[in-house]
Coordinates of C-alpha atoms in Angstrom, one line a residue:
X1 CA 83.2 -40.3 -22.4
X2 CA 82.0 -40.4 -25.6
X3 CA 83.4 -39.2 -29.1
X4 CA 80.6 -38.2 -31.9
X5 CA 79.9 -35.3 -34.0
X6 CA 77.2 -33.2 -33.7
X7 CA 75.5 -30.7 -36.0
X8 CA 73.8 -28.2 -34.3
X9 CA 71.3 -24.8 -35.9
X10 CA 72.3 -21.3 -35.0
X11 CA 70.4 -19.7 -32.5
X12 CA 69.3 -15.8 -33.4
X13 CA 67.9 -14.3 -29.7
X14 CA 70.9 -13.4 -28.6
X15 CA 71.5 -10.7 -31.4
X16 CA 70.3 -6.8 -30.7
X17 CA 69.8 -6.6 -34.7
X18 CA 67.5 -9.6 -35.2
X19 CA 65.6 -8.3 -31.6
X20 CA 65.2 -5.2 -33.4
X21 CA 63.4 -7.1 -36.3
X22 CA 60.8 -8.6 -34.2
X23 CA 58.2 -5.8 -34.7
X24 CA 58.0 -2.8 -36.4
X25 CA 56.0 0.1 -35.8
X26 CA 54.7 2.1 -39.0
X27 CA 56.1 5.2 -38.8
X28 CA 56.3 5.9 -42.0
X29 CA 54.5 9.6 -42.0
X30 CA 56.6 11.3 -39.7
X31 CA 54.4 12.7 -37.0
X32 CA 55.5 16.1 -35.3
X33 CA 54.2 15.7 -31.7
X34 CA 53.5 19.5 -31.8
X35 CA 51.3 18.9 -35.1
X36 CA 47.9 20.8 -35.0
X37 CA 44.9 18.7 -35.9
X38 CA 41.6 20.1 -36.6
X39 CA 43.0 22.6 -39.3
X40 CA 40.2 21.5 -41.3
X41 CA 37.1 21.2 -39.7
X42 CA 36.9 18.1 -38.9
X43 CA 34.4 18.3 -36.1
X44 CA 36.8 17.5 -33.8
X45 CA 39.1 19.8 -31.7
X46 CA 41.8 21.5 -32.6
X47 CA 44.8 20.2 -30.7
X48 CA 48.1 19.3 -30.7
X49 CA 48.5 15.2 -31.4
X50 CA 50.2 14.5 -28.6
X51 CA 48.0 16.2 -26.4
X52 CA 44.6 14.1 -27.6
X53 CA 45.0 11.2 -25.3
X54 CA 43.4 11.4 -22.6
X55 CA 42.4 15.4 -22.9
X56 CA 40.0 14.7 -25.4
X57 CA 39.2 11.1 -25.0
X58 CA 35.4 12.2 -24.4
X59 CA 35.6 13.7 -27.8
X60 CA 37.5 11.2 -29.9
X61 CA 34.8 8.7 -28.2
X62 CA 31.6 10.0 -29.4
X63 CA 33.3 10.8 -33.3
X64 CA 33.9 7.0 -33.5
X65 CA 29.9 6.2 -32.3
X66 CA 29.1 8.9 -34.4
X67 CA 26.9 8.1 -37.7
X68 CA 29.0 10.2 -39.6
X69 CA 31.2 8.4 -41.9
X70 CA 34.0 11.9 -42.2
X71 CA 33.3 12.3 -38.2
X72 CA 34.4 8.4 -37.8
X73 CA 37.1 8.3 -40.5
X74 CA 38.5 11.8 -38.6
X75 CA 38.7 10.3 -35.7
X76 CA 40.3 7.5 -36.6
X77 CA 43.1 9.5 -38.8
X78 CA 43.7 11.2 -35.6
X79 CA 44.0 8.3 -33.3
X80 CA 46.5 6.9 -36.3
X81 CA 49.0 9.7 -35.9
X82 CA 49.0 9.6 -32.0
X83 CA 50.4 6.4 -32.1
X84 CA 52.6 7.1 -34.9
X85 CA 54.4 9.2 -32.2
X86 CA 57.7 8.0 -30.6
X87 CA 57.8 10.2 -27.3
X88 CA 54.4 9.4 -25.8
X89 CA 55.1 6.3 -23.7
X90 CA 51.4 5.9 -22.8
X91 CA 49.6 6.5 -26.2
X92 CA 49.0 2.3 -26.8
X93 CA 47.2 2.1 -23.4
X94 CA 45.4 5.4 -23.7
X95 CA 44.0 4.3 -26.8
X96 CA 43.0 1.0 -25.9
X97 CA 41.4 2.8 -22.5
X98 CA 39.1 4.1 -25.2
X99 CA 37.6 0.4 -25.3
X100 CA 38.2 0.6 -29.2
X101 CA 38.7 -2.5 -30.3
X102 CA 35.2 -3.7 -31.2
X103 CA 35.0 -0.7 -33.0
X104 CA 38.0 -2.0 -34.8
X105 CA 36.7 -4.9 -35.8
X106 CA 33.4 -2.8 -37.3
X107 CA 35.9 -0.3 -38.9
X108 CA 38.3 -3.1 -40.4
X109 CA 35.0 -5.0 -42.3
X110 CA 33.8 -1.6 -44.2
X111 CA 34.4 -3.2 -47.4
X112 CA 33.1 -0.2 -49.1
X113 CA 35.4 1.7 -47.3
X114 CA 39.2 0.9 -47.7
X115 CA 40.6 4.4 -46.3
X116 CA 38.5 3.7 -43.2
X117 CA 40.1 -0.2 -43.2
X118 CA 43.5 1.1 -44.3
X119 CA 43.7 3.9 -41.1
X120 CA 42.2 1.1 -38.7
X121 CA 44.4 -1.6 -40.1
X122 CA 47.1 0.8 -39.5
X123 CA 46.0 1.8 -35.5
X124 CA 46.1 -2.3 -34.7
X125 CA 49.5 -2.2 -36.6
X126 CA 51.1 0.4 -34.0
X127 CA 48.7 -1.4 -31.0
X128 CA 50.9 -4.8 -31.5
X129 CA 53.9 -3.2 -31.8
X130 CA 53.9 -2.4 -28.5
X131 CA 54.3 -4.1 -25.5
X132 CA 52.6 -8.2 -24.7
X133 CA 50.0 -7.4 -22.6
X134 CA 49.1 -4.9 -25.8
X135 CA 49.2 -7.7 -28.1
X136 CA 47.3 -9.8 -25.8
X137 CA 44.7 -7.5 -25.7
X138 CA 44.2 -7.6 -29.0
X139 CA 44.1 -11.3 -29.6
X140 CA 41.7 -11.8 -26.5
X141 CA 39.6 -9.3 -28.5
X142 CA 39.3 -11.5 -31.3
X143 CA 40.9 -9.3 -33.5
X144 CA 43.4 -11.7 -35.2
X145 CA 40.6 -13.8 -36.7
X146 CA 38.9 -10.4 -38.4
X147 CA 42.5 -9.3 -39.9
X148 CA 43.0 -12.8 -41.5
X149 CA 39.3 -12.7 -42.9
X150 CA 39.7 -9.1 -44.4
X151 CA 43.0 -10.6 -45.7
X152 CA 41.6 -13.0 -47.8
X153 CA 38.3 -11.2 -48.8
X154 CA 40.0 -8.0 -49.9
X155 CA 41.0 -7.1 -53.2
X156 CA 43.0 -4.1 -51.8
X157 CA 46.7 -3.8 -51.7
X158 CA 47.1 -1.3 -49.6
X159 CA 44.8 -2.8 -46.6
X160 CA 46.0 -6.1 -47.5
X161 CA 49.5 -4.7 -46.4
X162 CA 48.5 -3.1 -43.3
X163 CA 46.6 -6.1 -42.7
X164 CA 50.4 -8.3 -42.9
X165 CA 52.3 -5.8 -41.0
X166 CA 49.6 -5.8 -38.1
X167 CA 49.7 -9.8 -38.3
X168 CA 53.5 -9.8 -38.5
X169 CA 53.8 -7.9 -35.5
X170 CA 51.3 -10.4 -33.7
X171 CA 53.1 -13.2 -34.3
X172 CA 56.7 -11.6 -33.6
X173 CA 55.1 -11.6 -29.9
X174 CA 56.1 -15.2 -29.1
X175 CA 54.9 -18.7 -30.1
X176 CA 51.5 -18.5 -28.8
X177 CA 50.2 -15.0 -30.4
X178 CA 52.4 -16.9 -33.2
X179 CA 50.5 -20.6 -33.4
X180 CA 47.3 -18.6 -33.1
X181 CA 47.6 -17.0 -36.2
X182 CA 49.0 -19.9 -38.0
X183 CA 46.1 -21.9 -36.9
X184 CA 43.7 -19.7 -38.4
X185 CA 45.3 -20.1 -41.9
X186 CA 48.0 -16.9 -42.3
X187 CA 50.4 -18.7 -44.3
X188 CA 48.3 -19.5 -47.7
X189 CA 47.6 -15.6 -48.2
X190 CA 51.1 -14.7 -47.6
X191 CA 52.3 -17.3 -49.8
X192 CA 49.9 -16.6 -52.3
X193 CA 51.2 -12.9 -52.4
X194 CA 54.8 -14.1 -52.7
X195 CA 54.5 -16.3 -55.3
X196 CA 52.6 -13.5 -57.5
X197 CA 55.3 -10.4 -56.2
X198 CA 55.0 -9.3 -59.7
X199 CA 51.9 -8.2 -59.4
X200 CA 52.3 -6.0 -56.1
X201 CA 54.2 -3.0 -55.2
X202 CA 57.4 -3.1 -53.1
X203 CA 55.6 -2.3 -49.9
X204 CA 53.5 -5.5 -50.6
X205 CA 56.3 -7.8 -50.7
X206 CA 58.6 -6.3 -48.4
X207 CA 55.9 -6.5 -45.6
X208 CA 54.3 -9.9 -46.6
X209 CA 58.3 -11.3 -46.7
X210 CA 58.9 -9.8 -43.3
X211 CA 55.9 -11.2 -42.2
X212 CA 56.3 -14.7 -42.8
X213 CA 59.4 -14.6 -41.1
X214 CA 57.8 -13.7 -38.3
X215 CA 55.5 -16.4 -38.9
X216 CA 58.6 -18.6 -38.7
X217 CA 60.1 -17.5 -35.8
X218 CA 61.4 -19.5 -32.7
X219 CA 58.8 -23.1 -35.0
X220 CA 61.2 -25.9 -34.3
X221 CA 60.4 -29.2 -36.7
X222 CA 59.4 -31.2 -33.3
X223 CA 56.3 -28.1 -32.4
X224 CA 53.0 -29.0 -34.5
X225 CA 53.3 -25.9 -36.0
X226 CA 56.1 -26.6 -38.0
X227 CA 54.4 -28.3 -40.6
X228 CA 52.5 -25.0 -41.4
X229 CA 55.7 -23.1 -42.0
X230 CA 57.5 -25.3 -44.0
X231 CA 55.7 -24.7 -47.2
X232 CA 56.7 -21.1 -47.4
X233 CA 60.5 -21.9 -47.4
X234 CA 61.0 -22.6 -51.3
X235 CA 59.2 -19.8 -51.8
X236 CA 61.2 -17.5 -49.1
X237 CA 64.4 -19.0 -51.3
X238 CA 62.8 -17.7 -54.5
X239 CA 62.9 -14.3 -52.9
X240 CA 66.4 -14.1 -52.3
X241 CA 67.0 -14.4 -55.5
X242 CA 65.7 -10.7 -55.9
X243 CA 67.6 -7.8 -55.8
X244 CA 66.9 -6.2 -53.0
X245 CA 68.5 -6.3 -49.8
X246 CA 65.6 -6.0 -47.5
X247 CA 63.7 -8.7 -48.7
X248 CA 66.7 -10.6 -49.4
X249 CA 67.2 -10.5 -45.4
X250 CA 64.4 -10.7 -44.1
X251 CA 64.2 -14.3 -46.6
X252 CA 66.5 -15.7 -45.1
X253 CA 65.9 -15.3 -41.3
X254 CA 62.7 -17.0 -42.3
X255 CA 64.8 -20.3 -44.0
X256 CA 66.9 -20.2 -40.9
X257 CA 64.2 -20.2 -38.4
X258 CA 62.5 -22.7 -40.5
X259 CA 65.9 -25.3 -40.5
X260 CA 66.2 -24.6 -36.6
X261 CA 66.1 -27.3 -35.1
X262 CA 66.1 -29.6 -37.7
X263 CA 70.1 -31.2 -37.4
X264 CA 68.0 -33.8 -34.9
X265 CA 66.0 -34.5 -37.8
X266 CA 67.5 -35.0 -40.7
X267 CA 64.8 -36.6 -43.0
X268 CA 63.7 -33.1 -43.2
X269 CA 65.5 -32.2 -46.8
X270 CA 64.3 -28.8 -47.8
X271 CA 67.0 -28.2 -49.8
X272 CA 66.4 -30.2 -52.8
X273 CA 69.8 -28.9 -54.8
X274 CA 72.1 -26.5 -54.9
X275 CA 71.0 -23.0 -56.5
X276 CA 69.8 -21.7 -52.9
X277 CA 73.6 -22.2 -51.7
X278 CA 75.3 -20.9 -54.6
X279 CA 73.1 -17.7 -54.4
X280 CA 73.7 -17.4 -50.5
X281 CA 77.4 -17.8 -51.2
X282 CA 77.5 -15.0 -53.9
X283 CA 75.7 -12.6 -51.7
X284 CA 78.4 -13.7 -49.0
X285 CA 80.9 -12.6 -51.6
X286 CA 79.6 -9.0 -52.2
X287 CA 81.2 -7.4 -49.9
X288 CA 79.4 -4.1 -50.3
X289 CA 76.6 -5.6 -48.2
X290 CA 76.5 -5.1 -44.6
X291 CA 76.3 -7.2 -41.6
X292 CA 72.5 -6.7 -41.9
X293 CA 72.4 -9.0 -44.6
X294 CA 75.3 -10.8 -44.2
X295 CA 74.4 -12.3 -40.6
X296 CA 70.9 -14.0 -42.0
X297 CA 72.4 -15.1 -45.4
X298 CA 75.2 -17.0 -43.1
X299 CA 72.5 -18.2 -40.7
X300 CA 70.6 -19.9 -43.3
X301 CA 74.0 -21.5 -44.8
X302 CA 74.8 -22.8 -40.8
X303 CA 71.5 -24.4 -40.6
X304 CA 71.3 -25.8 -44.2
X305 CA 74.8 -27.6 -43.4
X306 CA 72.9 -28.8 -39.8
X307 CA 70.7 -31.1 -42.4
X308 CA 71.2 -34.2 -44.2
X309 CA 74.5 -35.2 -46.4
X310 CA 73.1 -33.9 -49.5
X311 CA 72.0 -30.6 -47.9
X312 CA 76.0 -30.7 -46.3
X313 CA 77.3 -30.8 -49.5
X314 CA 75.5 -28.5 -51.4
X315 CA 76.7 -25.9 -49.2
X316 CA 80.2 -27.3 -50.1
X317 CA 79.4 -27.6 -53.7
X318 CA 78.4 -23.8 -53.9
X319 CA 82.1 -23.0 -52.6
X320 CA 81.0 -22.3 -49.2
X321 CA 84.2 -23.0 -46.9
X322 CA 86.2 -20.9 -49.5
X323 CA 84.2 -17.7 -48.8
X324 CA 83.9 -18.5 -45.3
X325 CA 87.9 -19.1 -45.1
X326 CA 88.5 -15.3 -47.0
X327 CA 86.0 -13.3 -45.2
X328 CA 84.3 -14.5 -42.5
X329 CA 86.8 -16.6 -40.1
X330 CA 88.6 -13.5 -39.7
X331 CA 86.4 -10.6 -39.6
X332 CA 86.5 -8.4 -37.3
X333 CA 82.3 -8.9 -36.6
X334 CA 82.2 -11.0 -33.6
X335 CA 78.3 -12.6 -34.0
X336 CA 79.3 -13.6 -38.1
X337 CA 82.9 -14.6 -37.1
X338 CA 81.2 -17.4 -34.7
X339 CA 78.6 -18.1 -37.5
X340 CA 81.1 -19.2 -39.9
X341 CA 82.9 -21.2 -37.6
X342 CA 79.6 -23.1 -36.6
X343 CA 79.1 -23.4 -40.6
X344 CA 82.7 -25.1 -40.7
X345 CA 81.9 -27.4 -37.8
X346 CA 78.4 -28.6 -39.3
X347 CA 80.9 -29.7 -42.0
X348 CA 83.2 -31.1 -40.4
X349 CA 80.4 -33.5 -38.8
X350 CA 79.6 -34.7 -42.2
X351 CA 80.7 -38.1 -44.3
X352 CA 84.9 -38.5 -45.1
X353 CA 84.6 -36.4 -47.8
X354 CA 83.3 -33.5 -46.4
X355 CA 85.4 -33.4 -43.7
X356 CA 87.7 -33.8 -46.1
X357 CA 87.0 -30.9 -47.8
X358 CA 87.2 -28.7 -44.8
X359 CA 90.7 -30.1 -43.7
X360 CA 91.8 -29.7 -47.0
X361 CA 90.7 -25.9 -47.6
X362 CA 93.6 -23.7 -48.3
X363 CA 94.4 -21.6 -45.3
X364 CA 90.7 -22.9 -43.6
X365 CA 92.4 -25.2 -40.4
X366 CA 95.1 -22.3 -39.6
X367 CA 91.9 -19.7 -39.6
X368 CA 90.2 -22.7 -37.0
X369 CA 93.9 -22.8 -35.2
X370 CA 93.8 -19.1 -34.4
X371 CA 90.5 -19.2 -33.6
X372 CA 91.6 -21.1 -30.0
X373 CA 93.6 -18.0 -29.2
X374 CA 90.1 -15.7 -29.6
X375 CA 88.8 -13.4 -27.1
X376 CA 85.6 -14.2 -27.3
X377 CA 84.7 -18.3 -25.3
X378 CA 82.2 -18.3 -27.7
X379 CA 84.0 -18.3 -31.0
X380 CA 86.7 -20.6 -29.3
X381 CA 83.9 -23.2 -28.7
X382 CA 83.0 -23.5 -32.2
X383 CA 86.6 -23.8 -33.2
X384 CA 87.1 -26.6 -30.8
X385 CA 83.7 -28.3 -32.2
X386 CA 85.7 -28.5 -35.6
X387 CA 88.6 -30.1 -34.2
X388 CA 86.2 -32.5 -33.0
X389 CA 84.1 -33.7 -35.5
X390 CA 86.9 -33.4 -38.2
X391 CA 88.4 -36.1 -36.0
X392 CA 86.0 -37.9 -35.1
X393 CA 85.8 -40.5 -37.7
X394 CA 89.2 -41.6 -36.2
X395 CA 91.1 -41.4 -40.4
X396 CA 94.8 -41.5 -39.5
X397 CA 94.7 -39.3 -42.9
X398 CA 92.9 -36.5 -41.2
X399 CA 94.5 -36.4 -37.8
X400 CA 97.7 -36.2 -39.7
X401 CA 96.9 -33.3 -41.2
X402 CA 95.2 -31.6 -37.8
X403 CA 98.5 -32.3 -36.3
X404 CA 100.4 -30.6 -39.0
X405 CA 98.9 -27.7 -37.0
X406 CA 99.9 -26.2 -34.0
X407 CA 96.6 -27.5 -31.9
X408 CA 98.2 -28.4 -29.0
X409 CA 99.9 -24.7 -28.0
X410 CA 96.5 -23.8 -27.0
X411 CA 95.4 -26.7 -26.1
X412 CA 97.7 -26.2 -23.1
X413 CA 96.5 -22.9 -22.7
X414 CA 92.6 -23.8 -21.9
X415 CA 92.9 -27.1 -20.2
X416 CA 95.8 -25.1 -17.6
X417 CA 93.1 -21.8 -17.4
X418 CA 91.0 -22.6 -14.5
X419 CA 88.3 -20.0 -16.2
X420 CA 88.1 -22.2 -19.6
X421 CA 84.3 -22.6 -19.8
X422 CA 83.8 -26.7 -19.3
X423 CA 82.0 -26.6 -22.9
X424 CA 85.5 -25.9 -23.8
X425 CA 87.4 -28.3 -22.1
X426 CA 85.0 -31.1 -23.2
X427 CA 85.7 -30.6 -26.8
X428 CA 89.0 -30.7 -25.9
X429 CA 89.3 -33.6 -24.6
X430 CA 87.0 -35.3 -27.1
X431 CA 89.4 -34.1 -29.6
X432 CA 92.3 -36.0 -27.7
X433 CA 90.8 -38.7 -27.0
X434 CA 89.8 -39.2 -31.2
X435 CA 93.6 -38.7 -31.7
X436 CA 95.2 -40.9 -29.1
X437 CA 92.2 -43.3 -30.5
X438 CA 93.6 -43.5 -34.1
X439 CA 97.1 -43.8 -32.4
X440 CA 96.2 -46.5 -30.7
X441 CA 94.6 -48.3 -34.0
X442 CA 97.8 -47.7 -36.0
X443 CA 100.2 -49.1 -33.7
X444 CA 101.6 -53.0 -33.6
X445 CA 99.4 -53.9 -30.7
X446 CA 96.6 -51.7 -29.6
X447 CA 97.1 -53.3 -26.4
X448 CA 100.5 -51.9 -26.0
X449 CA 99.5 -48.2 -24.3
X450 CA 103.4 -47.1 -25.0
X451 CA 103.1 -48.0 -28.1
X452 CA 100.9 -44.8 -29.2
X453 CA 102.9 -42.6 -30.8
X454 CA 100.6 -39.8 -30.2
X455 CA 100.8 -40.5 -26.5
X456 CA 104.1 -39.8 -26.4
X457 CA 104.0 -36.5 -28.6
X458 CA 101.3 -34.9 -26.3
X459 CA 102.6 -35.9 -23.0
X460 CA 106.2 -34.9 -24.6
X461 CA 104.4 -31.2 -25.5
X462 CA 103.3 -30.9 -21.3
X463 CA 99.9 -32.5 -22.2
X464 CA 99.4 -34.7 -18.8
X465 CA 100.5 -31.5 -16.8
X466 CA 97.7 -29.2 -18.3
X467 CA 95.3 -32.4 -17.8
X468 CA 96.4 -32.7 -14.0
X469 CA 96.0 -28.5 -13.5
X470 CA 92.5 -29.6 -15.0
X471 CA 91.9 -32.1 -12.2
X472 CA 93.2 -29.8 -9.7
X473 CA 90.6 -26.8 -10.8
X474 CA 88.0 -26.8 -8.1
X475 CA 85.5 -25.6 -10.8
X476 CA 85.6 -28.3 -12.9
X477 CA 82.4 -30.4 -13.4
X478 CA 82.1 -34.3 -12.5
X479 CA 81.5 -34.9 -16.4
X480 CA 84.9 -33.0 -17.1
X481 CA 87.2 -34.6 -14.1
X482 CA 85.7 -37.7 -15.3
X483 CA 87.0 -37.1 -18.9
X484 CA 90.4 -36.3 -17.7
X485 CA 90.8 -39.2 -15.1
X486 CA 90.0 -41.4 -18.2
X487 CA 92.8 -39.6 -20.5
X488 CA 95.0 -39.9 -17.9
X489 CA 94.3 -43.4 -17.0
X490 CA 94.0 -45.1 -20.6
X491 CA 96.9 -43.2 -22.0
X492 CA 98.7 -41.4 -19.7
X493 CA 99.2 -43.5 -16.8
X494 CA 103.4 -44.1 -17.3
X495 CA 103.6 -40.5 -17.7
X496 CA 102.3 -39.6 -14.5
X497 CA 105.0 -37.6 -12.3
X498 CA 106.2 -39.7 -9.6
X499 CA 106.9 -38.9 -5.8
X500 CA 111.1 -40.2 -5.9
X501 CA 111.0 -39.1 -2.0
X502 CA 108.3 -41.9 -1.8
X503 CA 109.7 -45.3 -3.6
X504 CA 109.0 -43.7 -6.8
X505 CA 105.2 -43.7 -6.6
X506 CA 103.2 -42.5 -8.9
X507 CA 101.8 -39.3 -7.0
X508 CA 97.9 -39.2 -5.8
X509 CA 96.9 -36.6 -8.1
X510 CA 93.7 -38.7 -9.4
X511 CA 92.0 -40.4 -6.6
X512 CA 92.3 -44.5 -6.8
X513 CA 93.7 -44.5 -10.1
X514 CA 95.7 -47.4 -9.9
X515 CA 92.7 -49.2 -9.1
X516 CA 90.6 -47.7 -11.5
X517 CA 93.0 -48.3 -14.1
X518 CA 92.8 -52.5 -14.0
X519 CA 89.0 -52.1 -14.4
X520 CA 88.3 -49.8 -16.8
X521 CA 87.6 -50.8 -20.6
X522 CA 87.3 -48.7 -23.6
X523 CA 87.1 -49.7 -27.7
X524 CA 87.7 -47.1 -30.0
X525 CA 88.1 -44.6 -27.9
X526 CA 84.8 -44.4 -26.2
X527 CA 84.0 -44.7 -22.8

């Protein structure tokens, strides 16, 4: 058994809302499915749009081989708004049945044409939002390669953005679609864009932010690609520092996927001082913003205090664990509830001071105290992580004041729950076995097991019961049993109950502990 502290990142899949951000479809002209095309003469039929796939596919064919540039561009508009519509569950593959995307590729590198580049820009944008297999068939069609070309050749703002949504929705596809695309050299254009947001239109940015976190997502610091990514996360901080709350989100799901990962690693400093916390902390504060942005801005904050001392204590210095202590260990918002409790417990695995700090937090270690009574396994996991690492440096200062707590009330109540998740109980018992570690440093004679005054508090409080209905659980892992036979022998062993019926035995409750007991050796409290 082994006590440490460990700083982990915040993982994001889990959550419906950042799902939801994966890909986006442009929708923004809202298509009536009972629309009449044709009004105009176009060449074409008149129809409804969501009755030109595959009635008039013969049609729509020939306009795009047509010579014609108003026949071509017609056909295209119309191919534009079919998948613009939301109740037509086949449009994506009866477009692509259409063997368009050559054509595409023709269409998206009219230079002297950027309505035609815009509308076909837009058709691949709808195309990858659909499903993978839609995706793939536009990367196996060599399409990602022409989009980044026009990207950096165009002097359009419009196709540039259609161009970034398209690629964003690529990428949001999974890491290959993603490492494709940062291969080929995505990141400098989108960076170049950010860093001159003055000069676009709203669109521009808010697409091109979006975009890169994409870019970002589900990179770790150990994948090659990471070193591709990490060039646009100063520049994703610069954009929270906008006012607006879309590209103020979107920001900081980039910086978070960009720090995932990255607690393993800690060389990796991106956060070179403090100005990125403070503004993440004051947009914690406003509480007119929703969960929508609140849930990224604390995701970022997590994994910035997963990073190196200095990164740590900036998020202190900004007056982190005071916001988190008012607003976000007790909201009623289950996914931002654990989040600040992670934040806390990347903390709490810092240097003395830190976890200094968080014991020392006015009202913070009775928010972590009720957070062992929470509904939710989850939540109590990360409360039981900051018991943990705040006692894990073994300071008599700081298990004095985790005791001034009432930890060991639920304590009790997990380790005698035979559904308490085994994450749980080992983070409980690491916990116990950093306190019945400092008592046995502070006593006379550390060889003296009686002598632990913290020993006999516990085991006074029902402490060696709970740990024997522990044993008991038939669901218990080895690595759990195996924790609790070594509490029990290295602390608890004259508190054992005792069979009186029997010569006053100590009963078999832990298999061959007497003999166990003479051969095992632990310093410090670890195994």
């Amino acid at each position: 058994m082994t006590s440490h502290t460990e700083k982990s990142t915040a993982e994001e899949d889990s959550d419906i809302i950042e799902f939801l951000n994966r890909k986006l479809a442009n929708l923004s002209v809202a298509t009536d499915a009972a629309e009449v095309l044709g009004k105009n003469d176009d060449g074409l039929p008149v129809c409804e749009v969501s009755m030109l796939l595959p009635q008039y596919a013969e049609a729509i064919y020939n306009a795009l081989h047509s010579p014609v540039r108003q026949l071509r561009l017609a056909a295209v508009v119309r191919l534009r708004k079919y998948l613009s519509l939301q109740n037509v569950d086949e449009r994506v593959d009866n477009v692509l049945a259409l063997g368009i995307i050559p054509l595409l590729i023709e269409f998206l590198e009219c230079y002297h044409d950027n309505l035609l580049q815009y509308e076909t820009a837009w058709i691949i944008t709808n195309i990858a939002a659909g499903s993978t297999q839609h995706t793939q068939a536009l990367v196996a069609g060599d399409v990602t390669q022409h989009l980044i070309k026009v990207l950096t050749t165009s002097s359009n703002i419009e196709v540039q953005t259609q161009i970034i949504w398209a690629l964003g929705n690529i990428a949001g596809d999974g890491a290959v679609f993603r490492d494709i695309i940062l291969s080929a050299g995505v990141i400098d254009p989108l960076l170049y864009i950010l860093s001159h947001y003055d000069k676009y239109d709203y669109m521009a940015v808010r697409i091109t932010v979006w975009a890169t976190a994409n870019m970002c997502r589900g990179c770790r610091c150990s994948d090659p690609s990471w070193s591709l990514i990490t060039p646009a996360f100063p520049i994703l901080g610069a954009m929270v520092q906008l006012n607006d709350i879309e590209i103020i989100s979107d920001a900081c799901w980039g910086m978070s996927r960009i720090l995932n990962g990255t607690h393993k690693h800690r060389e990796h400093a991106l956060v070179s001082d403090s100005t990125l916390c403070h503004r993440l902390v004051q947009l914690l504060s406003e509480e007119s913003l929703t969960s929508t942005v609140h849930l990224p801005v604390l995701r970022t904050l997590v994994n910035i205090a997963s990073g190196a001392e200095k990164q740590t204590q900036s998020v202190i210095d900004a007056g982190a664990l005071t916001v988190l202590t008012s607003s976000f260990l007790t909201t009623k918002n289950l996914t931002l509830r654990r989040d600040a409790c992670l934040a806390v417990s990347n903390v709490a695995a810092g240097t003395y001071k830190q976890v200094n700090a968080v014991l020392t937090e006015p009202n913070l270690m009775e928010s972590i105290v009720a957070l062992l009574w929470d509904n939710d396994m989850k939540v109590v996991k990360e409360a039981c992580w900051v018991l943990s690492n705040s006692t894990s440096l073994h300071s008599p200062g700081h298990i004095q004041i985790i005791l001034q707590h009432d930890i060991i009330s639920p304590f009790l109540h997990h380790l005698r729950n035979p559904a308490t998740p085994h994450e749980i109980l080992n983070k409980l018992i690491d916990t116990l076995v950093n306190i019945l570690s400092v008592g046995d440093l502070s006593g006379p004679n550390s060889s003296q097991l009686l002598a632990n005054e913290y020993a006999e508090k516990l085991a006074s409080a029902g402490i060696v019961e709970a740990l024997i209905m522990t044993w008991n659980n038939p669901a218990i892992n080895d690595v759990v049993k195996e924790k609790v036979r070594g509490l029990l022998e290295r602390w608890f062993y004259g508190y054992l109950p005792r069979n009186e019926q029997n010569g006053g035995e100590i009963e078999e409750d832990i298999a061959s502990i007497e003999e166990r007991v003479s051969r095992l050796t632990i310093m410090g409290g670890v195994f």
